XYZ file of C-alpha atoms in Angstrom:
678
model
C 98.093 136.789 90.212
C 98.649 137.615 93.901
C 100.542 135.439 96.351
C 99.779 134.944 100.035
C 102.460 134.613 102.733
C 101.602 133.624 106.296
C 104.014 133.078 109.182
C 103.020 132.205 112.756
C 106.020 132.890 114.978
C 106.101 131.393 118.471
C 108.198 129.767 121.151
C 109.643 126.333 120.301
C 107.264 123.864 118.633
C 107.959 120.217 119.610
C 109.734 118.457 116.758
C 107.187 115.635 116.605
C 104.362 118.117 115.890
C 105.989 120.226 113.193
C 105.365 118.221 110.002
C 101.679 117.687 110.697
C 101.256 121.314 111.773
C 102.704 122.532 108.463
C 100.322 120.245 106.570
C 97.384 121.343 108.728
C 98.128 125.016 108.120
C 98.278 124.420 104.384
C 95.051 122.400 104.352
C 93.047 124.729 106.567
C 94.006 127.873 104.679
C 93.708 126.530 101.132
C 90.420 124.780 101.886
C 89.139 127.991 103.438
C 90.097 129.987 100.349
C 88.382 127.516 98.038
C 85.259 127.382 100.213
C 85.075 131.170 99.966
C 85.190 131.023 96.160
C 88.881 131.713 95.526
C 91.252 129.531 93.527
C 95.027 129.147 93.725
C 97.823 127.613 91.655
C 99.988 126.023 94.355
C 100.818 126.023 98.053
C 103.587 124.825 100.360
C 103.873 124.683 104.133
C 107.069 124.847 106.211
C 108.072 124.524 109.844
C 111.065 125.326 112.008
C 111.264 125.069 115.798
C 109.898 128.609 116.114
C 107.591 129.136 113.154
C 104.943 127.750 110.833
C 104.963 129.287 107.369
C 102.728 129.006 104.345
C 102.991 130.333 100.809
C 99.995 130.165 98.472
C 100.746 131.101 94.853
C 98.430 132.464 92.209
C 95.420 133.336 94.355
C 92.510 134.961 92.551
C 92.009 138.527 93.716
C 88.243 138.290 94.184
C 85.567 135.632 94.600
C 82.932 135.534 91.824
C 79.477 137.059 92.053
C 76.853 134.419 92.752
C 73.350 134.514 91.334
C 70.900 132.604 93.502
C 67.285 131.601 92.954
C 64.764 131.207 95.753
C 61.561 129.363 94.933
C 58.411 130.934 96.352
C 54.724 130.081 96.664
C 52.179 129.731 93.856
C 50.849 133.002 92.482
C 47.407 132.168 93.871
C 48.748 131.425 97.353
C 47.380 133.342 100.379
C 48.683 136.889 100.748
C 50.439 136.043 104.002
C 52.531 133.335 102.332
C 53.483 135.688 99.493
C 54.474 138.485 101.884
C 56.562 136.056 103.943
C 58.371 134.963 100.783
C 59.063 138.556 99.727
C 60.478 139.382 103.154
C 62.738 136.317 103.268
C 64.000 137.032 99.746
C 64.597 140.736 100.422
C 62.097 141.918 97.803
C 59.775 144.888 98.223
C 57.005 143.683 95.905
C 55.968 140.761 93.719
C 56.935 142.867 90.705
C 60.578 142.152 91.593
C 59.987 138.386 91.466
C 59.891 136.219 88.355
C 56.878 134.018 87.580
C 57.622 130.467 86.427
C 54.956 128.356 84.776
C 55.373 124.642 85.530
C 53.030 122.259 83.635
C 52.574 120.124 86.739
C 52.813 122.625 89.595
C 51.300 125.682 87.964
C 52.602 129.238 88.232
C 54.823 130.204 91.158
C 57.152 133.032 92.149
C 60.971 132.840 91.982
C 63.240 135.461 93.525
C 66.608 136.070 91.907
C 69.289 137.620 94.069
C 72.844 138.563 93.284
C 75.416 137.854 95.978
C 78.425 140.047 95.215
C 81.885 138.515 95.364
C 84.398 139.558 98.011
C 87.939 140.838 97.759
C 90.552 138.211 98.584
C 91.979 140.543 101.256
C 88.672 140.518 103.134
C 88.367 136.747 102.874
C 91.915 136.241 104.168
C 91.361 138.708 107.012
C 88.412 136.614 108.210
C 90.034 133.243 107.522
C 93.416 133.552 109.266
C 92.051 134.242 112.783
C 89.616 131.320 112.385
C 92.476 129.009 111.414
C 94.664 130.096 114.310
C 91.931 129.913 116.941
C 90.781 126.471 115.807
C 94.190 124.964 115.018
C 94.275 121.197 115.769
C 97.369 120.952 117.963
C 97.567 117.601 119.804
C 98.457 119.640 122.891
C 98.155 123.374 123.395
C 98.476 125.947 126.133
C 97.208 129.334 127.271
C 99.459 132.092 128.554
C 98.945 135.487 130.112
C 95.334 136.590 130.449
C 94.199 135.813 126.895
C 91.912 132.992 125.781
C 93.992 131.897 122.767
C 95.395 128.373 122.858
C 98.542 127.630 120.852
C 101.249 125.018 121.115
C 103.552 127.609 122.721
C 103.121 131.368 123.225
C 102.449 133.072 119.887
C 104.554 136.203 119.351
C 103.866 137.537 115.870
C 101.951 136.974 112.635
C 103.121 137.809 109.110
C 100.307 138.050 106.573
C 101.086 139.680 103.221
C 99.183 139.481 99.950
C 99.864 140.898 96.502
C 101.244 140.363 92.996
C 104.956 140.146 92.197
C 104.938 143.514 90.425
C 103.709 145.474 93.444
C 104.438 145.825 97.127
C 102.135 143.359 98.855
C 99.437 144.453 101.238
C 99.664 143.577 104.920
C 96.357 141.906 105.706
C 95.125 143.339 109.002
C 94.664 140.504 111.474
C 94.436 140.682 115.256
C 94.469 137.504 117.323
C 94.185 138.082 121.058
C 96.346 141.202 120.850
C 98.872 139.739 118.371
C 98.575 141.955 115.307
C 99.758 141.010 111.830
C 102.566 142.751 110.017
C 105.442 142.125 107.646
C 108.163 141.610 110.274
C 109.730 138.301 111.274
C 112.816 137.284 113.225
C 115.879 135.211 112.447
C 117.931 132.853 114.593
C 117.404 133.395 118.306
C 121.130 133.933 119.000
C 122.889 134.433 115.664
C 120.514 137.020 114.134
C 117.743 138.078 116.537
C 117.026 141.444 114.877
C 113.660 142.121 113.170
C 113.492 141.353 109.444
C 111.075 143.122 107.127
C 109.717 140.853 104.376
C 107.492 141.317 101.335
C 106.689 137.954 99.753
C 107.831 134.345 100.017
C 110.967 134.540 97.877
C 112.571 137.392 99.795
C 111.181 135.969 103.076
C 113.008 132.677 102.572
C 116.199 134.410 101.430
C 116.103 136.841 104.367
C 115.729 133.986 106.835
C 118.691 132.189 105.275
C 120.832 135.294 105.805
C 119.553 135.398 109.373
C 120.736 131.794 109.975
C 117.362 130.065 109.585
C 116.881 127.229 107.094
C 113.124 127.286 106.557
C 112.659 124.014 104.645
C 112.799 120.931 106.941
C 113.847 118.715 104.014
C 116.845 120.928 103.370
C 117.786 120.911 107.058
C 117.729 117.107 106.945
C 119.911 117.096 103.828
C 122.439 119.411 105.488
C 122.626 117.270 108.613
C 122.952 113.990 106.700
C 125.545 115.346 104.250
C 127.703 116.953 106.951
C 127.423 113.877 109.190
C 128.610 111.577 106.422
C 131.478 113.939 105.585
C 132.671 114.103 109.204
C 132.431 110.330 109.554
C 134.363 109.752 106.331
C 137.079 112.183 107.380
C 137.544 110.146 110.578
C 137.648 106.830 108.695
C 134.238 105.830 110.061
C 130.699 105.253 108.779
C 127.499 106.950 109.885
C 124.851 104.631 111.318
C 121.879 106.215 109.593
C 118.658 106.712 111.549
C 115.751 108.214 109.599
C 113.587 108.807 112.663
C 116.366 110.546 114.561
C 117.228 112.632 111.492
C 113.672 113.971 111.297
C 113.628 114.671 115.016
C 116.962 116.498 115.061
C 116.008 118.579 112.016
C 112.992 119.729 114.036
C 115.189 120.882 116.924
C 117.425 123.291 115.000
C 117.017 126.222 112.623
C 120.690 126.425 111.625
C 122.170 122.895 111.800
C 125.849 122.510 112.674
C 127.132 118.924 112.938
C 129.957 118.253 115.419
C 131.831 115.111 116.470
C 132.458 113.965 120.032
C 133.917 110.856 121.646
C 133.609 108.619 124.701
C 135.914 106.150 126.409
C 136.615 102.925 124.544
C 135.812 100.906 127.674
C 132.122 101.542 127.082
C 132.322 99.499 123.877
C 132.063 96.400 126.081
C 128.351 97.215 126.289
C 126.272 95.858 123.339
C 126.074 98.194 120.354
C 122.277 98.444 120.567
C 122.541 99.667 124.158
C 125.123 102.312 123.262
C 123.005 103.479 120.363
C 119.817 103.607 122.457
C 121.598 105.485 125.240
C 123.116 108.121 122.981
C 119.978 108.459 120.863
C 117.481 108.704 123.710
C 119.410 111.042 125.965
C 121.286 113.341 123.599
C 119.663 112.884 120.161
C 123.064 111.997 118.730
C 124.111 109.673 115.905
C 126.544 106.819 116.436
C 129.370 105.784 114.113
C 130.571 102.394 112.905
C 134.168 101.289 112.523
C 134.354 99.591 109.095
C 137.426 97.666 110.196
C 135.574 95.824 112.966
C 131.942 96.184 111.935
C 131.150 97.363 115.466
C 130.502 100.817 116.851
C 133.313 103.315 117.255
C 133.731 105.396 120.398
C 132.576 108.510 118.532
C 129.225 110.235 118.085
C 127.783 113.109 116.063
C 125.632 115.858 117.530
C 123.688 118.602 115.786
C 124.058 122.047 117.308
C 121.778 125.012 116.597
C 124.486 127.634 116.572
C 127.947 128.533 115.347
C 130.209 129.118 118.353
C 133.440 131.052 118.528
C 135.414 128.036 119.777
C 134.344 125.856 116.868
C 131.881 123.958 119.011
C 134.405 122.710 121.573
C 132.277 123.746 124.541
C 129.128 122.194 123.065
C 130.953 118.936 122.321
C 132.449 118.813 125.823
C 129.027 119.267 127.408
C 127.542 116.453 125.343
C 130.497 114.213 126.138
C 129.951 114.719 129.881
C 126.287 113.752 129.631
C 126.945 110.769 127.369
C 129.742 109.555 129.625
C 127.365 109.590 132.594
C 124.601 107.817 130.651
C 126.967 105.167 129.329
C 128.272 104.618 132.852
C 124.706 103.894 133.925
C 124.218 101.554 130.967
C 127.432 99.694 131.743
C 126.318 99.302 135.362
C 122.925 97.897 134.285
C 124.652 95.572 131.813
C 127.010 94.124 134.393
C 124.332 93.851 137.085
C 121.859 92.179 134.760
C 124.397 89.652 133.528
C 125.072 88.528 137.071
C 121.487 87.338 137.570
C 120.197 84.364 135.482
C 117.019 85.115 133.565
C 115.192 82.239 135.233
C 115.888 83.751 138.652
C 113.971 86.860 137.602
C 110.719 85.023 136.865
C 109.136 85.510 140.345
C 109.252 89.289 139.797
C 106.861 88.911 136.857
C 104.131 88.031 139.354
C 104.234 91.623 140.599
C 103.669 93.134 137.129
C 100.026 93.409 136.066
C 99.410 92.480 132.443
C 95.713 93.410 132.597
C 93.432 93.594 135.598
C 91.117 90.973 134.081
C 93.864 88.769 132.647
C 96.222 88.604 135.587
C 99.929 89.355 135.930
C 102.844 88.722 133.612
C 103.800 85.582 135.513
C 100.374 84.081 134.877
C 100.566 85.106 131.252
C 103.942 83.391 130.872
C 102.401 80.140 132.132
C 99.678 80.393 129.499
C 102.238 81.054 126.761
C 104.309 78.054 127.889
C 101.241 75.798 127.690
C 100.330 77.125 124.247
C 103.908 76.731 123.038
C 103.860 73.037 123.958
C 100.689 72.587 121.880
C 101.931 74.539 118.874
C 105.490 73.138 118.744
C 104.636 69.785 117.076
C 102.609 71.600 114.395
C 105.583 73.705 113.277
C 108.360 71.161 113.733
C 109.775 72.647 116.938
C 111.191 70.784 119.933
C 108.430 71.154 122.574
C 110.940 71.390 125.425
C 112.991 74.113 123.741
C 109.796 75.969 122.838
C 108.558 75.752 126.435
C 111.932 76.955 127.742
C 111.914 79.925 125.356
C 108.335 80.782 126.324
C 109.256 80.581 130.003
C 112.107 83.092 129.590
C 110.504 85.290 126.906
C 109.359 88.030 129.304
C 112.135 87.736 131.916
C 114.084 90.706 130.560
C 111.144 93.002 131.395
C 112.436 93.100 134.985
C 116.071 93.804 134.084
C 117.638 97.180 134.770
C 118.461 97.719 131.096
C 114.934 97.183 129.798
C 113.603 99.269 132.668
C 115.751 102.118 131.362
C 115.218 101.402 127.648
C 111.900 99.562 127.074
C 112.565 99.511 123.321
C 115.345 96.961 123.994
C 112.987 94.280 125.333
C 113.582 91.035 123.553
C 117.023 92.062 122.350
C 118.368 92.221 125.885
C 116.659 88.934 126.756
C 118.391 87.267 123.818
C 121.740 88.811 124.696
C 121.548 87.751 128.344
C 120.351 84.256 127.354
C 123.304 83.824 124.998
C 125.768 84.976 127.659
C 124.171 82.653 130.225
C 124.476 79.553 128.046
C 120.903 79.018 126.863
C 120.338 77.043 123.665
C 120.765 79.328 120.609
C 117.207 78.551 119.466
C 115.871 79.586 122.883
C 117.887 82.807 122.884
C 116.746 83.708 119.371
C 113.097 83.055 120.224
C 113.245 85.401 123.222
C 113.962 88.275 120.856
C 111.971 87.144 117.825
C 108.717 86.287 119.592
C 107.732 89.970 119.389
C 107.985 89.907 115.587
C 106.588 91.027 113.257
C 106.052 94.477 114.752
C 104.649 95.909 111.540
C 104.111 95.279 107.826
C 107.768 95.931 106.981
C 109.179 93.845 109.846
C 110.390 90.330 109.107
C 108.634 87.265 110.503
C 110.357 84.523 112.532
C 111.423 81.520 110.455
C 113.044 79.208 112.996
C 110.624 76.657 114.509
C 111.138 77.608 118.172
C 110.823 81.332 117.380
C 107.686 80.687 115.312
C 106.169 78.700 118.170
C 106.686 81.325 120.859
C 105.673 84.200 118.552
C 102.376 82.465 117.753
C 101.763 81.506 121.390
C 102.352 85.087 122.536
C 99.996 86.606 119.960
C 97.268 83.975 120.250
C 97.264 84.342 124.033
C 96.746 88.089 123.631
C 93.947 87.712 121.107
C 92.009 84.951 122.847
C 92.481 86.636 126.217
C 91.201 90.050 125.186
C 88.340 88.471 123.237
C 87.389 86.504 126.346
C 87.052 89.718 128.390
C 85.342 91.571 125.506
C 88.137 94.102 125.037
C 88.073 94.227 121.223
C 89.240 96.962 118.846
C 86.522 99.480 118.033
C 86.740 101.834 115.083
C 90.177 103.433 115.079
C 90.822 102.518 118.726
C 93.084 99.542 119.349
C 94.913 100.249 122.636
C 96.285 96.715 122.948
C 97.492 96.478 119.318
C 95.273 93.470 118.631
C 95.062 94.204 114.904
C 98.847 94.060 114.746
C 98.830 90.785 116.696
C 96.309 89.228 114.302
C 98.270 90.360 111.253
C 101.379 88.936 112.912
C 99.715 85.526 113.256
C 98.544 85.662 109.641
C 101.971 86.590 108.276
C 103.789 83.967 110.374
C 101.388 81.240 109.232
C 101.330 82.190 105.559
C 104.988 83.084 105.059
C 106.099 79.880 106.746
C 103.457 77.732 105.020
C 102.027 76.429 108.299
C 98.964 74.217 108.659
C 97.099 75.215 111.822
C 93.476 75.319 112.895
C 92.972 78.466 114.931
C 89.956 77.050 116.761
C 92.292 74.510 118.362
C 93.832 77.386 120.322
C 90.696 79.070 121.618
C 89.641 81.176 118.626
C 85.909 81.872 118.751
C 83.681 82.504 115.698
C 83.871 86.229 116.494
C 87.661 86.095 116.620
C 87.759 84.101 113.374
C 85.737 86.893 111.742
C 88.344 89.363 113.014
C 91.092 87.227 111.457
C 89.096 87.201 108.214
C 88.952 91.004 108.173
C 92.689 91.278 108.864
C 93.404 88.655 106.229
C 91.457 90.643 103.655
C 93.694 93.621 104.401
C 96.813 91.464 104.069
C 95.752 89.760 100.837
C 94.503 93.012 99.310
C 97.939 94.545 99.897
C 99.388 91.556 98.040
C 97.072 92.161 95.088
C 94.378 89.564 95.843
C 90.675 90.359 95.470
C 89.053 90.952 98.837
C 85.691 89.682 97.565
C 87.215 86.252 96.935
C 88.397 86.177 100.554
C 84.827 87.075 101.560
C 83.499 84.286 99.363
C 85.773 81.650 100.911
C 85.222 82.811 104.508
C 81.506 83.070 103.709
C 81.274 79.279 103.886
C 81.917 79.555 107.625
C 84.046 77.375 109.850
C 87.295 77.615 107.858
C 90.094 78.348 110.304
C 93.117 77.025 108.407
C 94.574 80.239 106.990
C 96.873 78.502 104.523
C 93.938 76.580 103.039
C 91.991 79.822 102.738
C 94.783 81.379 100.680
C 95.114 78.313 98.468
C 91.356 78.255 97.886
C 91.322 82.008 97.135
C 94.160 81.581 94.621
C 92.415 78.686 92.897
C 89.115 80.597 92.809
C 90.899 83.588 91.299
C 92.356 81.426 88.516
C 88.915 79.940 87.805
C 87.262 83.349 87.521
C 90.052 84.626 85.283
C 89.031 82.038 82.662
C 86.115 82.333 80.235
C 84.517 79.190 81.650
C 84.761 80.608 85.161
C 83.244 83.952 84.210
C 80.378 82.283 82.358
C 79.815 79.842 85.209
C 79.576 82.810 87.612
C 76.984 84.373 85.305
C 75.040 81.089 85.241
C 75.261 80.775 89.031
C 73.903 84.300 89.459
C 71.045 83.619 87.088
C 70.163 80.449 88.989
C 70.535 82.122 92.387
C 68.465 85.155 91.369
C 65.627 83.016 90.019
C 65.630 80.911 93.172
C 65.674 83.978 95.397
C 62.781 85.582 93.546
C 60.670 82.420 93.555
C 61.396 81.595 97.190
C 60.380 85.151 98.100
C 57.068 84.620 96.303
C 56.562 81.324 98.120
C 56.933 79.171 95.004
C 57.458 75.522 95.852
C 60.961 74.127 95.317
C 61.298 70.345 95.256
C 63.357 68.908 98.106
C 65.303 66.739 95.653
C 65.635 66.523 91.900
C 63.328 63.910 90.373
C 64.627 62.740 86.957
C 61.180 61.381 86.082
C 59.920 64.968 85.965
C 62.372 66.022 83.238
C 60.530 67.382 80.210
C 63.566 68.437 78.164
C 66.853 66.611 77.377
C 68.829 69.642 78.652
C 67.502 68.929 82.148
C 68.872 65.389 82.126
C 72.241 66.560 80.786
C 72.482 69.254 83.461
C 71.464 66.912 86.273
C 74.076 64.334 85.207
C 76.764 67.025 85.032
C 75.825 68.544 88.394
C 75.711 65.128 90.077
C 79.138 64.191 88.745
C 80.498 67.695 89.431
C 79.263 67.779 93.036
C 80.885 64.410 93.735
C 84.129 65.415 92.007
C 84.263 68.751 93.828
C 83.639 67.082 97.186
C 86.350 64.492 96.546
C 88.839 67.119 95.368
C 88.196 69.323 98.391
C 88.707 66.336 100.659
C 92.117 65.842 99.043
C 92.757 69.622 99.246
C 93.172 69.634 95.474
C 91.570 73.002 94.862
C 92.654 73.162 91.232
C 90.762 69.941 90.534
C 87.702 71.284 92.374
C 87.753 74.436 90.254
C 88.190 72.397 87.075
C 85.110 70.374 88.022
C 83.134 73.584 88.495
C 84.376 74.933 85.156
C 83.028 71.773 83.541
C 79.510 72.772 84.546
C 79.555 75.804 82.300
C 78.360 74.129 79.010
C 75.380 72.212 80.478
C 74.332 75.240 82.565
C 74.406 77.447 79.446
C 72.512 74.842 77.431
C 69.882 74.491 80.160
C 69.082 78.204 80.259
C 68.952 78.393 76.456
C 66.576 75.440 76.090
C 64.421 75.461 79.227
C 61.870 77.848 80.712
C 62.336 77.410 84.466
C 58.895 78.721 85.426
C 56.927 76.067 83.588
C 53.140 76.058 83.843
C 53.145 72.607 85.446
C 53.918 73.317 89.157
C 55.645 69.958 89.626
C 57.944 70.521 86.623
C 58.633 74.055 87.850
C 59.491 72.853 91.386
C 61.800 70.201 89.907
C 63.593 72.753 87.709
C 64.032 75.061 90.694
C 65.567 72.118 92.543
C 68.032 71.801 89.631
C 68.978 75.459 90.128
C 69.442 74.793 93.840
C 71.767 71.916 92.942
C 73.894 74.287 90.827
C 74.026 76.761 93.702
C 74.881 74.120 96.301
C 77.645 72.629 94.156
C 79.287 76.045 93.733
C 78.908 76.708 97.469
C 81.062 73.689 98.239
C 83.987 75.822 97.060
C 82.936 79.343 98.067
C 79.915 81.549 98.627
C 79.600 82.759 95.023
C 77.009 85.349 96.079
C 79.823 87.390 97.629
C 81.870 87.564 94.439
C 81.802 90.991 92.806
C 82.060 91.898 89.132
């Protein structure tokens, strides 16, 4: 079966856009082929700084013929309606239509038309320009006088199609004057001559000879392998950086790893600063000295060429830039250390946090006040917590964080340690930002926990107060992350806190409930049980919610629990149906109205169960509460087997409905069983 090869050759594509662009090209083309009636066996997309490429294997050579039916009017319909049908169906007379006799609708005309399939070449010729013109680049540009938008100027298009046994056909495509062909180009400097290609296998091999590694995964492997080898040869260890590796692999087509060095005096600067400086400015990897555990005064760069001097000129150029950047970092480090963090606090008043929520200085005061309230609940010293909260944002106005915002928190901790602050205060300055994501650790020390919670709760209550809530996929202030951070800190540290004590509104509690469902679902819990517990309303102690959800899950995993749920649903459904009809339900159960022994047994069990459940919940003994509910299963089953709820006597019926309401209300002490699925 034929294979399709597409290459879109352009000026340099930003590294951050390449992976998604390769996936988009694959999706748009393969979906387009399938929509047009073609099938394929496999596809793979690739990207280098100057090209997007796609190979689609085993494409069918033609789309199938399609037979379509168009229903027309009844045979006795007015002539005008029949003629209109014939015209729309492309028929010259009713003799070309088929008559269908329907027992209900009578006889009517049906037109059958055959839509011939199309050659794959024709489909591809139409599809490729559509894909290119509508490509979803995050940012694109126009050049020259044409109307085409592409990430960078598009120079050439390769589009070949054919089986392995034959020379493939060049699919004729013209996109704003860029015509398709079977010619590509190798490395910009090492092999710039045109390369004629046929299909994917020889295309990939030809590029390799022309100093272009097409597969990004292979470029990453080359860089990582060579970097580790160079580090090992120098007696050092590579500090691996997955994000940087992906970025660097998107900057080169022919990776060549080289080692450079900088003066040892710069090692006085914290390792994180050196790494950030070298990474941000030169996209270089740093190395660790296994003898000391600290960074070595070496770095690794990835060139995109093989130079005659073995890379000496490239290394020297990078060393000059890194030396200058590290000199700046050392200056910031020394200047920042000379000024106590507390002395920087007035500058926070000049930094706007949000126009409706004031400046950073005002926010710090709110966090300090919250920290004093939270500290006793988590076993933290209120004075240390307040001190940490006071200094938590001070590093935002340091020279180092101004240069490298990603070091906020870390630099605050480092400066606090050097300036003699309590270790718990210093640690909290860094850790109050955590967790930054699902894989980030949560603070575990009491002072750090306190400030982290105060920071996140201030954000959430503040933005809720000004009605700046996340909507759909938009969350510009990362409030979902803040809520998940609160949830993880509380649960993973086993904290007892009532969120309403810190300004959480019912609307905000509902937001926490939604985030908690996400968190518990990722941990394997049933989201409907979280719904059932939150459905009671007013529960704002997250740890109690989890304990109640766990206990409810254990109950429903048992036979008694499953049967009780079935009995609850039967009771609730009967009540709902009767209440909808306006049937009277007694306000209370009257034992004198019992007409069957099963009623008395059930009422005794429900009365005892309701009291036991209430007592157990008051003691926060959720297992005992669930056991009490499980004990209702036999009398509930016996009641439904022996008793007809809708008795003829309206007073007996109202009393029995009140019994069902008692079952429902007892279950609802634990959770809203109506929200439980399955």
